[in-house]
C-alpha cells in the first residue's frame, strides 16, 4: 500500500468513473466494479468541548449550480486529505480531530472528490414541491416495518437518517453541525424507530406519544458518537458547499433491523431509468414516512441534481437505487447519496430550483466504510 503522489492523484480523479464493468448482450442495470482507495487515520488530537449553540437547520440552501461546480478546479492531494479529516463527538461531550492519509493498494486505484464553491445566497422560497406533489405517505406496519422503508429513521434534531450497519446511521452533516459548531441537542442525540404501539398505551420510557397511523410510535436509541468530515466545517475548508454534507452516527446498541449497504454512486446515465429513490420524515406530514422517486436532472462529481418533491425534515435521507449485483447474481439496493437540500440555479439567465443529494464518491465510500468497519480490508468492494 502506497501514498498517492500528486500527479497520479489528479489522473485518478479523472478516470475513476470509468472503472466499471462492461455491459453484456442481455443488459441489466449493473452495479459498477470500482477499484477503491484507502482512507486511514494518521493522528488524533483532543479538542475543546463544543458549546452546542447552533440552531438546527432542516435544509441547506446554495445558489452554486452544476456549472458553478463543474467549473472549479479539482482538489489537490493535500486538500483532499484536509477535507476528509474528521471530527468525532462523543456522548460525554468530548471531541477529537483525526487527520487521515489516502492510499492505494498495489492492485487498485482510487479517486477523489471534485471541489466546488458555495454561495451564501438564500432560497427564494422554502417550498420544494415541483408541480403536482408526487410524494407517497407510507401507512401500515406491514410496509413501515419491512425493507426498504424500515431503514429510514428519525433524528431527535428533526432530520432523517438511514440504517447502513448494525449500529450505524448515515445522515446529513447539517443535521448535527452548522459548519461552525454542533446544534442544540446533539450531545444527547437520539435516533427514532417506528414500532407498533402496545394496546395498553405503550411501555418503556423511550417511546414518544406522537399520534401515528395504525398505532405506530417512535422508540428511541441514544447515539454513542458522531463523525463529521472537516470538509463540512467551514473554518477548515471554506466554500466547498454541500459536497461534504454527510455524517455517520454510531448507536449505543444494535438496532436489530435489516440495513441498507452504502455503494459508490454510478453516473446518472447508468441508474435504472435515470431515477433515484428516498424516504424521509417531511415536516409537513408529521409522523408519516414519505417515499418519493424522480429523475436525475444533472450531476457533478459530488452532487446529484433532481426535482424529487421534498420538505424540511427529509434532509439526511439515504438516496438509493436497485441494481444487479453481478458477483452474487441478484438485485440489490444500495445507498448512493444523502439528500442535502435546495438550490436555486441560474440556467441560461433563468432561475431554476433543484433539490440536491451528495453523491458517495470512491473516497467518501472509503471513509464512511472505514468509520463503520474499522478495517480498510473490509472496504474493498463499493
mmCIF file of C-alpha atoms in Angstrom, residues 33-200:
data_model
loop_
_atom_site.group_PDB
_atom_site.id
_atom_site.type_symbol
_atom_site.label_atom_id
_atom_site.label_comp_id
_atom_site.label_asym_id
_atom_site.label_seq_id
_atom_site.Cartn_x
_atom_site.Cartn_y
_atom_site.Cartn_z
ATOM 1 C CA UNK A 33 -16.958 -2.571 -10.226
ATOM 2 C CA UNK A 34 -14.807 0.230 -8.785
ATOM 3 C CA UNK A 35 -11.229 -0.078 -7.611
ATOM 4 C CA UNK A 36 -11.270 1.821 -4.369
ATOM 5 C CA UNK A 37 -8.736 3.953 -2.491
ATOM 6 C CA UNK A 38 -7.985 3.574 1.206
ATOM 7 C CA UNK A 39 -8.568 6.318 3.769
ATOM 8 C CA UNK A 40 -6.765 5.666 7.058
ATOM 9 C CA UNK A 41 -6.368 7.678 10.277
ATOM 10 C CA UNK A 42 -2.876 9.059 10.828
ATOM 11 C CA UNK A 43 -3.157 11.098 14.028
ATOM 12 C CA UNK A 44 -5.840 12.135 16.520
ATOM 13 C CA UNK A 45 -5.958 15.277 18.655
ATOM 14 C CA UNK A 46 -8.219 16.149 21.577
ATOM 15 C CA UNK A 47 -10.321 19.283 21.040
ATOM 16 C CA UNK A 48 -12.159 21.560 23.439
ATOM 17 C CA UNK A 49 -15.770 20.694 24.198
ATOM 18 C CA UNK A 50 -18.229 22.397 21.825
ATOM 19 C CA UNK A 51 -20.916 24.732 23.125
ATOM 20 C CA UNK A 52 -23.811 23.065 21.229
ATOM 21 C CA UNK A 53 -25.225 26.513 20.484
ATOM 22 C CA UNK A 54 -26.292 26.216 16.840
ATOM 23 C CA UNK A 55 -29.934 26.135 15.831
ATOM 24 C CA UNK A 56 -30.929 23.025 13.914
ATOM 25 C CA UNK A 57 -31.488 23.730 10.218
ATOM 26 C CA UNK A 58 -33.528 21.112 8.430
ATOM 27 C CA UNK A 59 -32.317 22.093 4.957
ATOM 28 C CA UNK A 60 -29.285 23.683 3.318
ATOM 29 C CA UNK A 61 -29.544 26.283 0.561
ATOM 30 C CA UNK A 62 -26.973 27.321 -2.021
ATOM 31 C CA UNK A 63 -27.068 29.173 -5.342
ATOM 32 C CA UNK A 64 -23.990 27.446 -6.813
ATOM 33 C CA UNK A 65 -25.373 25.201 -9.537
ATOM 34 C CA UNK A 66 -23.972 22.472 -11.804
ATOM 35 C CA UNK A 67 -21.927 24.813 -13.996
ATOM 36 C CA UNK A 68 -20.538 26.546 -10.909
ATOM 37 C CA UNK A 69 -19.450 23.179 -9.550
ATOM 38 C CA UNK A 70 -18.081 21.867 -12.812
ATOM 39 C CA UNK A 71 -16.034 24.999 -13.435
ATOM 40 C CA UNK A 72 -13.952 24.835 -10.267
ATOM 41 C CA UNK A 73 -10.543 23.118 -10.049
ATOM 42 C CA UNK A 74 -10.039 19.642 -8.700
ATOM 43 C CA UNK A 75 -8.643 19.384 -5.169
ATOM 44 C CA UNK A 76 -5.000 18.617 -4.687
ATOM 45 C CA UNK A 77 -3.954 15.558 -2.738
ATOM 46 C CA UNK A 78 -3.229 17.672 0.345
ATOM 47 C CA UNK A 79 -6.596 19.418 0.073
ATOM 48 C CA UNK A 80 -8.416 16.089 -0.231
ATOM 49 C CA UNK A 81 -6.683 14.829 2.909
ATOM 50 C CA UNK A 82 -7.734 18.015 4.708
ATOM 51 C CA UNK A 83 -11.375 17.697 3.625
ATOM 52 C CA UNK A 84 -11.562 14.001 4.580
ATOM 53 C CA UNK A 85 -10.085 14.535 8.027
ATOM 54 C CA UNK A 86 -12.907 14.441 10.530
ATOM 55 C CA UNK A 87 -14.250 15.353 13.924
ATOM 56 C CA UNK A 88 -15.676 12.794 16.323
ATOM 57 C CA UNK A 89 -18.117 13.874 19.011
ATOM 58 C CA UNK A 90 -18.778 11.505 21.930
ATOM 59 C CA UNK A 91 -21.910 11.328 24.064
ATOM 60 C CA UNK A 92 -19.994 12.627 27.109
ATOM 61 C CA UNK A 93 -19.286 15.879 25.227
ATOM 62 C CA UNK A 94 -15.624 15.200 24.424
ATOM 63 C CA UNK A 95 -14.383 15.807 20.881
ATOM 64 C CA UNK A 96 -11.418 14.747 18.754
ATOM 65 C CA UNK A 97 -9.994 15.619 15.339
ATOM 66 C CA UNK A 98 -8.456 12.892 13.195
ATOM 67 C CA UNK A 99 -6.085 13.541 10.288
ATOM 68 C CA UNK A 100 -6.138 10.960 7.502
ATOM 69 C CA UNK A 101 -3.937 9.624 4.740
ATOM 70 C CA UNK A 102 -5.113 8.498 1.305
ATOM 71 C CA UNK A 103 -3.527 5.366 -0.123
ATOM 72 C CA UNK A 104 -3.805 2.873 -2.952
ATOM 73 C CA UNK A 105 -3.257 -0.864 -2.828
ATOM 74 C CA UNK A 106 -0.887 -2.477 -5.292
ATOM 75 C CA UNK A 107 -3.854 -3.849 -7.273
ATOM 76 C CA UNK A 108 -6.156 -0.842 -7.004
ATOM 77 C CA UNK A 109 -6.619 2.767 -7.919
ATOM 78 C CA UNK A 110 -8.673 5.467 -6.238
ATOM 79 C CA UNK A 111 -10.436 8.723 -6.920
ATOM 80 C CA UNK A 112 -11.293 11.894 -5.063
ATOM 81 C CA UNK A 113 -13.948 14.459 -4.635
ATOM 82 C CA UNK A 114 -14.449 17.379 -7.008
ATOM 83 C CA UNK A 115 -14.228 20.689 -5.181
ATOM 84 C CA UNK A 116 -16.888 23.332 -5.596
ATOM 85 C CA UNK A 117 -17.562 26.837 -4.329
ATOM 86 C CA UNK A 118 -20.612 27.741 -2.283
ATOM 87 C CA UNK A 119 -22.619 30.908 -2.380
ATOM 88 C CA UNK A 120 -24.402 32.113 0.723
ATOM 89 C CA UNK A 121 -27.490 33.155 -1.231
ATOM 90 C CA UNK A 122 -30.797 32.199 0.327
ATOM 91 C CA UNK A 123 -33.523 30.190 -1.341
ATOM 92 C CA UNK A 124 -36.272 32.333 -2.789
ATOM 93 C CA UNK A 125 -38.824 30.036 -1.208
ATOM 94 C CA UNK A 126 -38.826 27.200 1.256
ATOM 95 C CA UNK A 127 -41.162 25.103 -0.814
ATOM 96 C CA UNK A 128 -39.563 22.113 -2.501
ATOM 97 C CA UNK A 129 -42.568 20.722 -4.367
ATOM 98 C CA UNK A 130 -42.474 20.692 -8.168
ATOM 99 C CA UNK A 131 -45.942 20.875 -9.745
ATOM 100 C CA UNK A 132 -48.171 18.041 -8.567
ATOM 101 C CA UNK A 133 -46.999 16.649 -5.217
ATOM 102 C CA UNK A 134 -45.711 13.180 -6.111
ATOM 103 C CA UNK A 135 -44.811 12.014 -2.599
ATOM 104 C CA UNK A 136 -46.390 8.909 -1.073
ATOM 105 C CA UNK A 137 -47.067 8.604 2.651
ATOM 106 C CA UNK A 138 -46.313 5.038 3.761
ATOM 107 C CA UNK A 139 -49.066 3.671 6.018
ATOM 108 C CA UNK A 140 -49.451 0.343 7.788
ATOM 109 C CA UNK A 141 -46.959 -1.622 9.789
ATOM 110 C CA UNK A 142 -46.712 -4.239 7.020
ATOM 111 C CA UNK A 143 -44.947 -1.575 4.930
ATOM 112 C CA UNK A 144 -43.290 0.598 7.579
ATOM 113 C CA UNK A 145 -41.630 -2.349 9.318
ATOM 114 C CA UNK A 146 -40.433 -4.000 6.121
ATOM 115 C CA UNK A 147 -37.377 -3.329 3.997
ATOM 116 C CA UNK A 148 -36.531 -0.862 2.480
ATOM 117 C CA UNK A 149 -38.845 1.548 4.358
ATOM 118 C CA UNK A 150 -37.763 0.153 7.736
ATOM 119 C CA UNK A 151 -34.236 1.501 7.157
ATOM 120 C CA UNK A 152 -35.464 5.115 7.480
ATOM 121 C CA UNK A 153 -35.163 6.588 10.978
ATOM 122 C CA UNK A 154 -35.831 9.981 12.567
ATOM 123 C CA UNK A 155 -33.196 12.086 14.352
ATOM 124 C CA UNK A 156 -34.119 13.944 17.524
ATOM 125 C CA UNK A 157 -32.815 17.134 15.850
ATOM 126 C CA UNK A 158 -35.600 16.811 13.256
ATOM 127 C CA UNK A 159 -33.872 15.227 10.241
ATOM 128 C CA UNK A 160 -33.987 11.768 8.688
ATOM 129 C CA UNK A 161 -31.282 9.096 8.680
ATOM 130 C CA UNK A 162 -30.764 5.659 7.125
ATOM 131 C CA UNK A 163 -29.566 2.433 8.733
ATOM 132 C CA UNK A 164 -26.329 1.396 6.990
ATOM 133 C CA UNK A 165 -24.946 -1.152 9.503
ATOM 134 C CA UNK A 166 -25.898 -2.942 12.733
ATOM 135 C CA UNK A 167 -25.197 0.168 14.838
ATOM 136 C CA UNK A 168 -24.727 2.956 12.300
ATOM 137 C CA UNK A 169 -26.929 5.636 10.748
ATOM 138 C CA UNK A 170 -25.978 7.798 7.755
ATOM 139 C CA UNK A 171 -27.396 11.325 7.644
ATOM 140 C CA UNK A 172 -26.568 14.882 6.547
ATOM 141 C CA UNK A 173 -23.862 16.803 8.434
ATOM 142 C CA UNK A 174 -26.063 19.899 8.720
ATOM 143 C CA UNK A 175 -28.494 17.869 10.854
ATOM 144 C CA UNK A 176 -25.961 17.924 13.715
ATOM 145 C CA UNK A 177 -23.432 20.654 12.801
ATOM 146 C CA UNK A 178 -23.966 24.058 11.160
ATOM 147 C CA UNK A 179 -20.404 24.334 9.806
ATOM 148 C CA UNK A 180 -19.153 26.189 12.881
ATOM 149 C CA UNK A 181 -20.438 24.258 15.890
ATOM 150 C CA UNK A 182 -22.801 21.462 16.865
ATOM 151 C CA UNK A 183 -26.534 22.069 17.010
ATOM 152 C CA UNK A 184 -28.531 22.109 20.209
ATOM 153 C CA UNK A 185 -29.411 18.612 21.385
ATOM 154 C CA UNK A 186 -26.518 16.869 19.611
ATOM 155 C CA UNK A 187 -24.846 15.853 22.886
ATOM 156 C CA UNK A 188 -27.992 13.878 23.743
ATOM 157 C CA UNK A 189 -28.741 12.902 20.164
ATOM 158 C CA UNK A 190 -31.260 10.084 19.709
ATOM 159 C CA UNK A 191 -32.484 8.059 16.732
ATOM 160 C CA UNK A 192 -36.170 7.137 16.500
ATOM 161 C CA UNK A 193 -37.527 3.865 15.093
ATOM 162 C CA UNK A 194 -41.176 3.417 14.173
ATOM 163 C CA UNK A 195 -42.629 0.447 16.032
ATOM 164 C CA UNK A 196 -46.131 -0.892 16.746
ATOM 165 C CA UNK A 197 -47.839 0.726 19.715
ATOM 166 C CA UNK A 198 -48.849 -1.557 22.566
ATOM 167 C CA UNK A 199 -52.569 -1.886 23.276
ATOM 168 C CA UNK A 200 -52.135 -0.660 26.841
#
